[in-house]
Amino acid sequence: MIEEAIEFLGLKERFTIENRMNRQHKIILALFLSALSGFIDILGLFGIGKMFLSFMSGNSTRLAFYLAEGEFIQALPYLFLIASFVFGAFLGDVVKSRFPGEVLLAILTTETFLIFISFMMIFLDIKDEWSYLPLTVAMGLQNTMHIRVDDKIIGRTFFSGVLHSLGTDISQAMQKNKPWSAPLLDLVIWVVAVSGAFLAGILQPNIPTQTLLGLVLIILLLVIVIIIMLNKKQPDFR
């Protein structure tokens, strides 16, 4: 009985350690995705006339503004961006349904392929808004990844939602209904997203968009390799 209890405690400790590692890996991945969305948004602002690639609230507002002004030609690119984002969400849900056991890997691989398409379009000197539509599809696709940490779904591009969660989590922490780590995680996610946008803003004037997208592709491929390795060690990290 004593030996069984010791064995049980050992397994329980191992389970706790593995869960903690799994949680840390998910947070790191979510932070990377948040930085990526901020980074890519700035590429859109610089590259196609101050249009957002993941911030559809801003695009929807500008679409409405141009429609109200009767400037339908100016409104059309925003409509294309919004439609691309919606298609990305549709595509992401299809991918999740087809690969339920490898959601993270399947979504990231598809996202990498979409960014590669945009990279090739710019390489082929297609430098108008058409070359950025695959990036918007990729951002819509990314939002279908539900990286759950505690009671949060993180790693998406809805930063208004992150700030809203920050406010409510501060309230819950002050009422002692949640630990202070909950609003801290929201704050870190927002800061990392802003940092990604800040980095792109610094690099964009001096480095071609094609080169920056090439760097993004290399990093994404490394992340995919890391996830494959983690899946072998932690089968529930998917």
PDB file of C-alpha atoms in Angstrom:
ATOM      1  CA  MET A   1       0.000   0.000   0.000  1.00  0.00           C
ATOM      2  CA  ILE A   2       2.790   2.416   0.924  1.00  0.00           C
ATOM      3  CA  GLU A   3       4.694   1.627  -2.279  1.00  0.00           C
ATOM      4  CA  GLU A   4       1.539   2.188  -4.328  1.00  0.00           C
ATOM      5  CA  ALA A   5       0.998   5.526  -2.611  1.00  0.00           C
ATOM      6  CA  ILE A   6       4.576   6.586  -3.333  1.00  0.00           C
ATOM      7  CA  GLU A   7       4.184   5.559  -6.964  1.00  0.00           C
ATOM      8  CA  PHE A   8       0.922   7.479  -7.185  1.00  0.00           C
ATOM      9  CA  LEU A   9       2.506  10.585  -5.706  1.00  0.00           C
ATOM     10  CA  GLY A  10       5.398  10.322  -8.110  1.00  0.00           C
ATOM     11  CA  LEU A  11       3.063  10.086 -11.069  1.00  0.00           C
ATOM     12  CA  LYS A  12       1.019  12.961  -9.749  1.00  0.00           C
ATOM     13  CA  GLU A  13       4.136  15.110  -9.394  1.00  0.00           C
ATOM     14  CA  ARG A  14       5.204  14.225 -12.902  1.00  0.00           C
ATOM     15  CA  PHE A  15       1.727  15.081 -14.193  1.00  0.00           C
ATOM     16  CA  THR A  16       1.882  18.468 -12.449  1.00  0.00           C
ATOM     17  CA  ILE A  17       5.309  19.253 -13.919  1.00  0.00           C
ATOM     18  CA  GLU A  18       4.202  18.245 -17.420  1.00  0.00           C
ATOM     19  CA  ASN A  19       1.058  20.360 -17.131  1.00  0.00           C
ATOM     20  CA  ARG A  20       3.149  23.335 -16.026  1.00  0.00           C
ATOM     21  CA  MET A  21       5.510  22.876 -18.977  1.00  0.00           C
ATOM     22  CA  ASN A  22       2.559  22.509 -21.340  1.00  0.00           C
ATOM     23  CA  ARG A  23       1.066  25.755 -20.000  1.00  0.00           C
ATOM     24  CA  GLN A  24       4.359  27.604 -20.443  1.00  0.00           C
ATOM     25  CA  HIS A  25       4.758  26.373 -24.011  1.00  0.00           C
ATOM     26  CA  LYS A  26       1.232  27.488 -24.874  1.00  0.00           C
ATOM     27  CA  ILE A  27       1.834  30.943 -23.409  1.00  0.00           C
ATOM     28  CA  ILE A  28       5.077  31.308 -25.384  1.00  0.00           C
ATOM     29  CA  LEU A  29       3.298  30.279 -28.596  1.00  0.00           C
ATOM     30  CA  ALA A  30       0.443  32.712 -27.912  1.00  0.00           C
ATOM     31  CA  LEU A  31       2.904  35.548 -27.293  1.00  0.00           C
ATOM     32  CA  PHE A  32       4.660  34.772 -30.570  1.00  0.00           C
ATOM     33  CA  LEU A  33       1.354  34.802 -32.468  1.00  0.00           C
ATOM     34  CA  SER A  34       0.350  38.093 -30.846  1.00  0.00           C
ATOM     35  CA  ALA A  35       3.655  39.673 -31.855  1.00  0.00           C
ATOM     36  CA  LEU A  36       3.249  38.254 -35.365  1.00  0.00           C
ATOM     37  CA  SER A  37      -0.192  39.814 -35.827  1.00  0.00           C
ATOM     38  CA  GLY A  38       1.075  43.211 -34.664  1.00  0.00           C
ATOM     39  CA  PHE A  39       4.096  42.888 -36.956  1.00  0.00           C
ATOM     40  CA  ILE A  40       2.031  41.989 -40.019  1.00  0.00           C
ATOM     41  CA  ASP A  41      -0.505  44.739 -39.339  1.00  0.00           C
ATOM     42  CA  ILE A  42       2.254  47.328 -39.639  1.00  0.00           C
ATOM     43  CA  LEU A  43       3.388  45.803 -42.947  1.00  0.00           C
ATOM     44  CA  GLY A  44      -0.108  46.491 -44.227  1.00  0.00           C
ATOM     45  CA  LEU A  45      -0.132  50.049 -42.922  1.00  0.00           C
ATOM     46  CA  PHE A  46       3.131  50.817 -44.721  1.00  0.00           C
ATOM     47  CA  GLY A  47       2.619  48.665 -47.781  1.00  0.00           C
ATOM     48  CA  ILE A  48      -0.954  49.270 -48.997  1.00  0.00           C
ATOM     49  CA  GLY A  49      -1.958  52.728 -47.956  1.00  0.00           C
ATOM     50  CA  LYS A  50      -2.699  52.482 -44.247  1.00  0.00           C
ATOM     51  CA  MET A  51      -4.925  49.412 -44.369  1.00  0.00           C
ATOM     52  CA  PHE A  52      -5.033  46.920 -41.521  1.00  0.00           C
ATOM     53  CA  LEU A  53      -4.412  43.236 -42.163  1.00  0.00           C
ATOM     54  CA  SER A  54      -5.791  41.860 -38.889  1.00  0.00           C
ATOM     55  CA  PHE A  55      -7.723  44.787 -37.344  1.00  0.00           C
ATOM     56  CA  MET A  56     -11.114  44.392 -39.026  1.00  0.00           C
ATOM     57  CA  SER A  57     -12.846  46.927 -36.765  1.00  0.00           C
ATOM     58  CA  GLY A  58     -10.682  49.659 -38.282  1.00  0.00           C
ATOM     59  CA  ASN A  59     -11.243  48.367 -41.804  1.00  0.00           C
ATOM     60  CA  SER A  60     -15.009  48.141 -41.261  1.00  0.00           C
ATOM     61  CA  THR A  61     -15.105  51.728 -39.982  1.00  0.00           C
ATOM     62  CA  ARG A  62     -13.152  52.989 -42.992  1.00  0.00           C
ATOM     63  CA  LEU A  63     -15.357  50.965 -45.333  1.00  0.00           C
ATOM     64  CA  ALA A  64     -18.433  52.636 -43.855  1.00  0.00           C
ATOM     65  CA  PHE A  65     -16.787  56.068 -44.071  1.00  0.00           C
ATOM     66  CA  TYR A  66     -15.960  55.768 -47.772  1.00  0.00           C
ATOM     67  CA  LEU A  67     -19.404  54.353 -48.548  1.00  0.00           C
ATOM     68  CA  ALA A  68     -21.017  57.284 -46.734  1.00  0.00           C
ATOM     69  CA  GLU A  69     -18.848  59.683 -48.755  1.00  0.00           C
ATOM     70  CA  GLY A  70     -19.871  57.948 -51.970  1.00  0.00           C
ATOM     71  CA  GLU A  71     -16.252  56.983 -52.694  1.00  0.00           C
ATOM     72  CA  PHE A  72     -16.987  53.412 -53.719  1.00  0.00           C
ATOM     73  CA  ILE A  73     -13.652  52.796 -55.446  1.00  0.00           C
ATOM     74  CA  GLN A  74     -11.776  53.701 -52.235  1.00  0.00           C
ATOM     75  CA  ALA A  75     -14.113  51.453 -50.235  1.00  0.00           C
ATOM     76  CA  LEU A  76     -13.534  48.388 -52.412  1.00  0.00           C
ATOM     77  CA  PRO A  77     -10.071  47.386 -51.053  1.00  0.00           C
ATOM     78  CA  TYR A  78     -11.432  47.404 -47.497  1.00  0.00           C
ATOM     79  CA  LEU A  79     -14.250  45.124 -48.596  1.00  0.00           C
ATOM     80  CA  PHE A  80     -11.692  42.742 -50.117  1.00  0.00           C
ATOM     81  CA  LEU A  81      -9.661  42.744 -46.887  1.00  0.00           C
ATOM     82  CA  ILE A  82     -12.727  42.013 -44.751  1.00  0.00           C
ATOM     83  CA  ALA A  83     -13.834  39.230 -47.102  1.00  0.00           C
ATOM     84  CA  SER A  84     -10.314  37.750 -47.000  1.00  0.00           C
ATOM     85  CA  PHE A  85     -10.328  37.760 -43.202  1.00  0.00           C
ATOM     86  CA  VAL A  86     -13.717  36.009 -43.146  1.00  0.00           C
ATOM     87  CA  PHE A  87     -12.445  33.460 -45.658  1.00  0.00           C
ATOM     88  CA  GLY A  88      -9.423  32.872 -43.425  1.00  0.00           C
ATOM     89  CA  ALA A  89     -11.712  32.070 -40.491  1.00  0.00           C
ATOM     90  CA  PHE A  90     -13.711  29.732 -42.745  1.00  0.00           C
ATOM     91  CA  LEU A  91     -10.541  28.031 -43.964  1.00  0.00           C
ATOM     92  CA  GLY A  92      -9.239  27.670 -40.415  1.00  0.00           C
ATOM     93  CA  ASP A  93     -12.418  25.947 -39.275  1.00  0.00           C
ATOM     94  CA  VAL A  94     -12.220  23.563 -42.234  1.00  0.00           C
ATOM     95  CA  VAL A  95      -8.594  22.749 -41.382  1.00  0.00           C
ATOM     96  CA  LYS A  96      -9.522  22.147 -37.729  1.00  0.00           C
ATOM     97  CA  SER A  97     -12.297  19.765 -38.788  1.00  0.00           C
ATOM     98  CA  ARG A  98     -10.004  17.846 -41.124  1.00  0.00           C
ATOM     99  CA  PHE A  99      -7.107  17.569 -38.649  1.00  0.00           C
ATOM    100  CA  PRO A 100      -8.704  17.484 -35.166  1.00  0.00           C
ATOM    101  CA  GLY A 101      -5.680  15.811 -33.588  1.00  0.00           C
ATOM    102  CA  GLU A 102      -3.092  18.248 -34.968  1.00  0.00           C
ATOM    103  CA  VAL A 103      -4.866  21.602 -34.899  1.00  0.00           C
ATOM    104  CA  LEU A 104      -1.915  23.841 -33.981  1.00  0.00           C
ATOM    105  CA  LEU A 105       0.410  22.203 -36.477  1.00  0.00           C
ATOM    106  CA  ALA A 106      -2.156  22.204 -39.293  1.00  0.00           C
ATOM    107  CA  ILE A 107      -3.163  25.838 -38.757  1.00  0.00           C
ATOM    108  CA  LEU A 108       0.430  27.076 -38.498  1.00  0.00           C
ATOM    109  CA  THR A 109       1.469  25.136 -41.605  1.00  0.00           C
ATOM    110  CA  THR A 110      -1.421  26.613 -43.581  1.00  0.00           C
ATOM    111  CA  GLU A 111      -0.633  30.092 -42.247  1.00  0.00           C
ATOM    112  CA  THR A 112       2.998  29.698 -43.292  1.00  0.00           C
ATOM    113  CA  PHE A 113       1.914  28.667 -46.789  1.00  0.00           C
ATOM    114  CA  LEU A 114      -0.324  31.751 -47.086  1.00  0.00           C
ATOM    115  CA  ILE A 115       2.497  34.055 -46.011  1.00  0.00           C
ATOM    116  CA  PHE A 116       4.730  32.316 -48.556  1.00  0.00           C
ATOM    117  CA  ILE A 117       2.155  33.102 -51.271  1.00  0.00           C
ATOM    118  CA  SER A 118       2.269  36.775 -50.302  1.00  0.00           C
ATOM    119  CA  PHE A 119       6.071  36.611 -50.273  1.00  0.00           C
ATOM    120  CA  MET A 120       6.104  35.198 -53.816  1.00  0.00           C
ATOM    121  CA  MET A 121       3.588  37.765 -55.084  1.00  0.00           C
ATOM    122  CA  ILE A 122       5.809  40.587 -53.845  1.00  0.00           C
ATOM    123  CA  PHE A 123       8.851  38.792 -55.301  1.00  0.00           C
ATOM    124  CA  LEU A 124       7.045  38.725 -58.668  1.00  0.00           C
ATOM    125  CA  ASP A 125       6.523  42.486 -58.322  1.00  0.00           C
ATOM    126  CA  ILE A 126       2.796  42.318 -57.562  1.00  0.00           C
ATOM    127  CA  LYS A 127       2.999  45.130 -55.029  1.00  0.00           C
ATOM    128  CA  ASP A 128      -0.558  46.433 -54.828  1.00  0.00           C
ATOM    129  CA  GLU A 129      -3.176  45.324 -52.286  1.00  0.00           C
ATOM    130  CA  TRP A 130      -3.570  41.938 -53.994  1.00  0.00           C
ATOM    131  CA  SER A 131      -0.197  40.782 -52.675  1.00  0.00           C
ATOM    132  CA  TYR A 132      -1.355  41.438 -49.097  1.00  0.00           C
ATOM    133  CA  LEU A 133      -4.671  39.577 -49.249  1.00  0.00           C
ATOM    134  CA  PRO A 134      -3.030  36.204 -48.386  1.00  0.00           C
ATOM    135  CA  LEU A 135      -1.685  37.838 -45.208  1.00  0.00           C
ATOM    136  CA  THR A 136      -5.207  38.870 -44.231  1.00  0.00           C
ATOM    137  CA  VAL A 137      -6.429  35.326 -44.892  1.00  0.00           C
ATOM    138  CA  ALA A 138      -3.591  34.121 -42.648  1.00  0.00           C
ATOM    139  CA  MET A 139      -4.690  36.455 -39.841  1.00  0.00           C
ATOM    140  CA  GLY A 140      -8.290  35.233 -40.082  1.00  0.00           C
ATOM    141  CA  LEU A 141      -6.984  31.677 -40.057  1.00  0.00           C
ATOM    142  CA  GLN A 142      -4.843  32.345 -36.974  1.00  0.00           C
ATOM    143  CA  ASN A 143      -7.888  33.351 -34.956  1.00  0.00           C
ATOM    144  CA  THR A 144      -9.312  29.846 -35.251  1.00  0.00           C
ATOM    145  CA  MET A 145      -6.489  28.519 -33.055  1.00  0.00           C
ATOM    146  CA  HIS A 146      -7.934  28.219 -29.567  1.00  0.00           C
ATOM    147  CA  ILE A 147      -4.862  28.164 -27.333  1.00  0.00           C
ATOM    148  CA  ARG A 148      -6.474  27.711 -23.943  1.00  0.00           C
ATOM    149  CA  VAL A 149      -4.574  28.665 -20.790  1.00  0.00           C
ATOM    150  CA  ASP A 150      -6.579  28.444 -17.575  1.00  0.00           C
ATOM    151  CA  ASP A 151      -9.931  30.033 -18.529  1.00  0.00           C
ATOM    152  CA  LYS A 152      -8.531  32.148 -21.374  1.00  0.00           C
ATOM    153  CA  ILE A 153      -8.272  31.636 -25.112  1.00  0.00           C
ATOM    154  CA  ILE A 154      -5.123  33.484 -26.153  1.00  0.00           C
ATOM    155  CA  GLY A 155      -3.016  34.035 -29.269  1.00  0.00           C
ATOM    156  CA  ARG A 156      -5.693  35.692 -31.400  1.00  0.00           C
ATOM    157  CA  THR A 157      -5.641  39.124 -33.028  1.00  0.00           C
ATOM    158  CA  PHE A 158      -8.590  40.642 -31.132  1.00  0.00           C
ATOM    159  CA  PHE A 159      -6.646  43.091 -28.990  1.00  0.00           C
ATOM    160  CA  SER A 160      -9.749  45.014 -27.987  1.00  0.00           C
ATOM    161  CA  GLY A 161     -10.796  41.726 -26.407  1.00  0.00           C
ATOM    162  CA  VAL A 162      -7.434  41.444 -24.644  1.00  0.00           C
ATOM    163  CA  LEU A 163      -7.810  44.935 -23.174  1.00  0.00           C
ATOM    164  CA  HIS A 164     -11.390  44.163 -22.131  1.00  0.00           C
ATOM    165  CA  SER A 165     -10.182  40.970 -20.481  1.00  0.00           C
ATOM    166  CA  LEU A 166      -7.451  42.978 -18.733  1.00  0.00           C
ATOM    167  CA  GLY A 167     -10.013  45.309 -17.193  1.00  0.00           C
ATOM    168  CA  THR A 168     -12.340  42.546 -16.028  1.00  0.00           C
ATOM    169  CA  ASP A 169      -9.468  40.417 -14.715  1.00  0.00           C
ATOM    170  CA  ILE A 170      -8.143  43.354 -12.665  1.00  0.00           C
ATOM    171  CA  SER A 171     -11.616  43.672 -11.145  1.00  0.00           C
ATOM    172  CA  GLN A 172     -11.763  39.930 -10.448  1.00  0.00           C
ATOM    173  CA  ALA A 173      -8.282  39.953  -8.927  1.00  0.00           C
ATOM    174  CA  MET A 174      -9.183  42.864  -6.640  1.00  0.00           C
ATOM    175  CA  GLN A 175     -12.243  40.899  -5.528  1.00  0.00           C
ATOM    176  CA  LYS A 176      -9.960  37.882  -4.949  1.00  0.00           C
ATOM    177  CA  ASN A 177     -11.898  35.777  -7.432  1.00  0.00           C
ATOM    178  CA  LYS A 178      -8.848  35.356  -9.681  1.00  0.00           C
ATOM    179  CA  PRO A 179      -5.080  35.453  -9.144  1.00  0.00           C
ATOM    180  CA  TRP A 180      -3.176  38.533 -10.280  1.00  0.00           C
ATOM    181  CA  SER A 181      -1.454  36.343 -12.870  1.00  0.00           C
ATOM    182  CA  ALA A 182      -4.652  36.532 -14.969  1.00  0.00           C
ATOM    183  CA  PRO A 183      -4.544  40.300 -15.695  1.00  0.00           C
ATOM    184  CA  LEU A 184      -0.753  40.103 -15.894  1.00  0.00           C
ATOM    185  CA  LEU A 185      -1.044  37.613 -18.760  1.00  0.00           C
ATOM    186  CA  ASP A 186      -3.456  39.954 -20.578  1.00  0.00           C
ATOM    187  CA  LEU A 187      -1.068  42.861 -20.120  1.00  0.00           C
ATOM    188  CA  VAL A 188       1.924  40.871 -21.361  1.00  0.00           C
ATOM    189  CA  ILE A 189       0.010  39.716 -24.467  1.00  0.00           C
ATOM    190  CA  TRP A 190      -0.955  43.307 -25.300  1.00  0.00           C
ATOM    191  CA  VAL A 191       2.576  44.623 -24.711  1.00  0.00           C
ATOM    192  CA  VAL A 192       4.058  41.881 -26.911  1.00  0.00           C
ATOM    193  CA  ALA A 193       1.584  42.662 -29.716  1.00  0.00           C
ATOM    194  CA  VAL A 194       2.445  46.361 -29.542  1.00  0.00           C
ATOM    195  CA  SER A 195       6.134  45.434 -29.486  1.00  0.00           C
ATOM    196  CA  GLY A 196       5.711  43.382 -32.664  1.00  0.00           C
ATOM    197  CA  ALA A 197       4.079  46.360 -34.363  1.00  0.00           C
ATOM    198  CA  PHE A 198       6.781  48.670 -32.997  1.00  0.00           C
ATOM    199  CA  LEU A 199       9.529  46.410 -34.348  1.00  0.00           C
ATOM    200  CA  ALA A 200       7.938  46.333 -37.795  1.00  0.00           C
ATOM    201  CA  GLY A 201       7.559  50.109 -37.711  1.00  0.00           C
ATOM    202  CA  ILE A 202      11.277  50.505 -37.061  1.00  0.00           C
ATOM    203  CA  LEU A 203      12.389  47.944 -39.644  1.00  0.00           C
ATOM    204  CA  GLN A 204       9.925  48.664 -42.464  1.00  0.00           C
ATOM    205  CA  PRO A 205      11.401  51.974 -43.715  1.00  0.00           C
ATOM    206  CA  ASN A 206      14.865  50.439 -44.090  1.00  0.00           C
ATOM    207  CA  ILE A 207      14.185  46.796 -44.972  1.00  0.00           C
ATOM    208  CA  PRO A 208      12.011  45.661 -47.924  1.00  0.00           C
ATOM    209  CA  THR A 209       8.714  43.974 -47.072  1.00  0.00           C
ATOM    210  CA  GLN A 210       9.822  40.882 -48.983  1.00  0.00           C
ATOM    211  CA  THR A 211      12.843  40.489 -46.703  1.00  0.00           C
ATOM    212  CA  LEU A 212      10.732  40.945 -43.570  1.00  0.00           C
ATOM    213  CA  LEU A 213       8.251  38.324 -44.766  1.00  0.00           C
ATOM    214  CA  GLY A 214      11.167  36.005 -45.491  1.00  0.00           C
ATOM    215  CA  LEU A 215      12.300  36.364 -41.880  1.00  0.00           C
ATOM    216  CA  VAL A 216       8.745  35.674 -40.695  1.00  0.00           C
ATOM    217  CA  LEU A 217       8.669  32.503 -42.802  1.00  0.00           C
ATOM    218  CA  ILE A 218      11.950  31.268 -41.327  1.00  0.00           C
ATOM    219  CA  ILE A 219      10.697  31.869 -37.782  1.00  0.00           C
ATOM    220  CA  LEU A 220       7.380  30.142 -38.510  1.00  0.00           C
ATOM    221  CA  LEU A 221       9.175  27.109 -39.914  1.00  0.00           C
ATOM    222  CA  LEU A 222      11.278  26.938 -36.747  1.00  0.00           C
ATOM    223  CA  VAL A 223       8.117  27.164 -34.628  1.00  0.00           C
ATOM    224  CA  ILE A 224       6.557  24.311 -36.613  1.00  0.00           C
ATOM    225  CA  VAL A 225       9.650  22.160 -36.018  1.00  0.00           C
ATOM    226  CA  ILE A 226       9.521  22.956 -32.293  1.00  0.00           C
ATOM    227  CA  ILE A 227       5.819  22.009 -32.126  1.00  0.00           C
ATOM    228  CA  ILE A 228       6.545  18.693 -33.858  1.00  0.00           C
ATOM    229  CA  MET A 229       9.239  17.986 -31.271  1.00  0.00           C
ATOM    230  CA  LEU A 230       6.936  18.978 -28.411  1.00  0.00           C
ATOM    231  CA  ASN A 231       4.172  16.737 -29.751  1.00  0.00           C
ATOM    232  CA  LYS A 232       6.504  13.762 -29.393  1.00  0.00           C
ATOM    233  CA  LYS A 233       7.229  14.633 -25.757  1.00  0.00           C
ATOM    234  CA  GLN A 234       3.815  16.046 -24.819  1.00  0.00           C
ATOM    235  CA  PRO A 235       1.040  14.483 -26.909  1.00  0.00           C
ATOM    236  CA  ASP A 236      -1.554  16.897 -25.454  1.00  0.00           C
ATOM    237  CA  PHE A 237       0.304  19.937 -26.806  1.00  0.00           C
ATOM    238  CA  ARG A 238      -1.738  20.340 -30.005  1.00  0.00           C
TER     239      ARG A 238
END
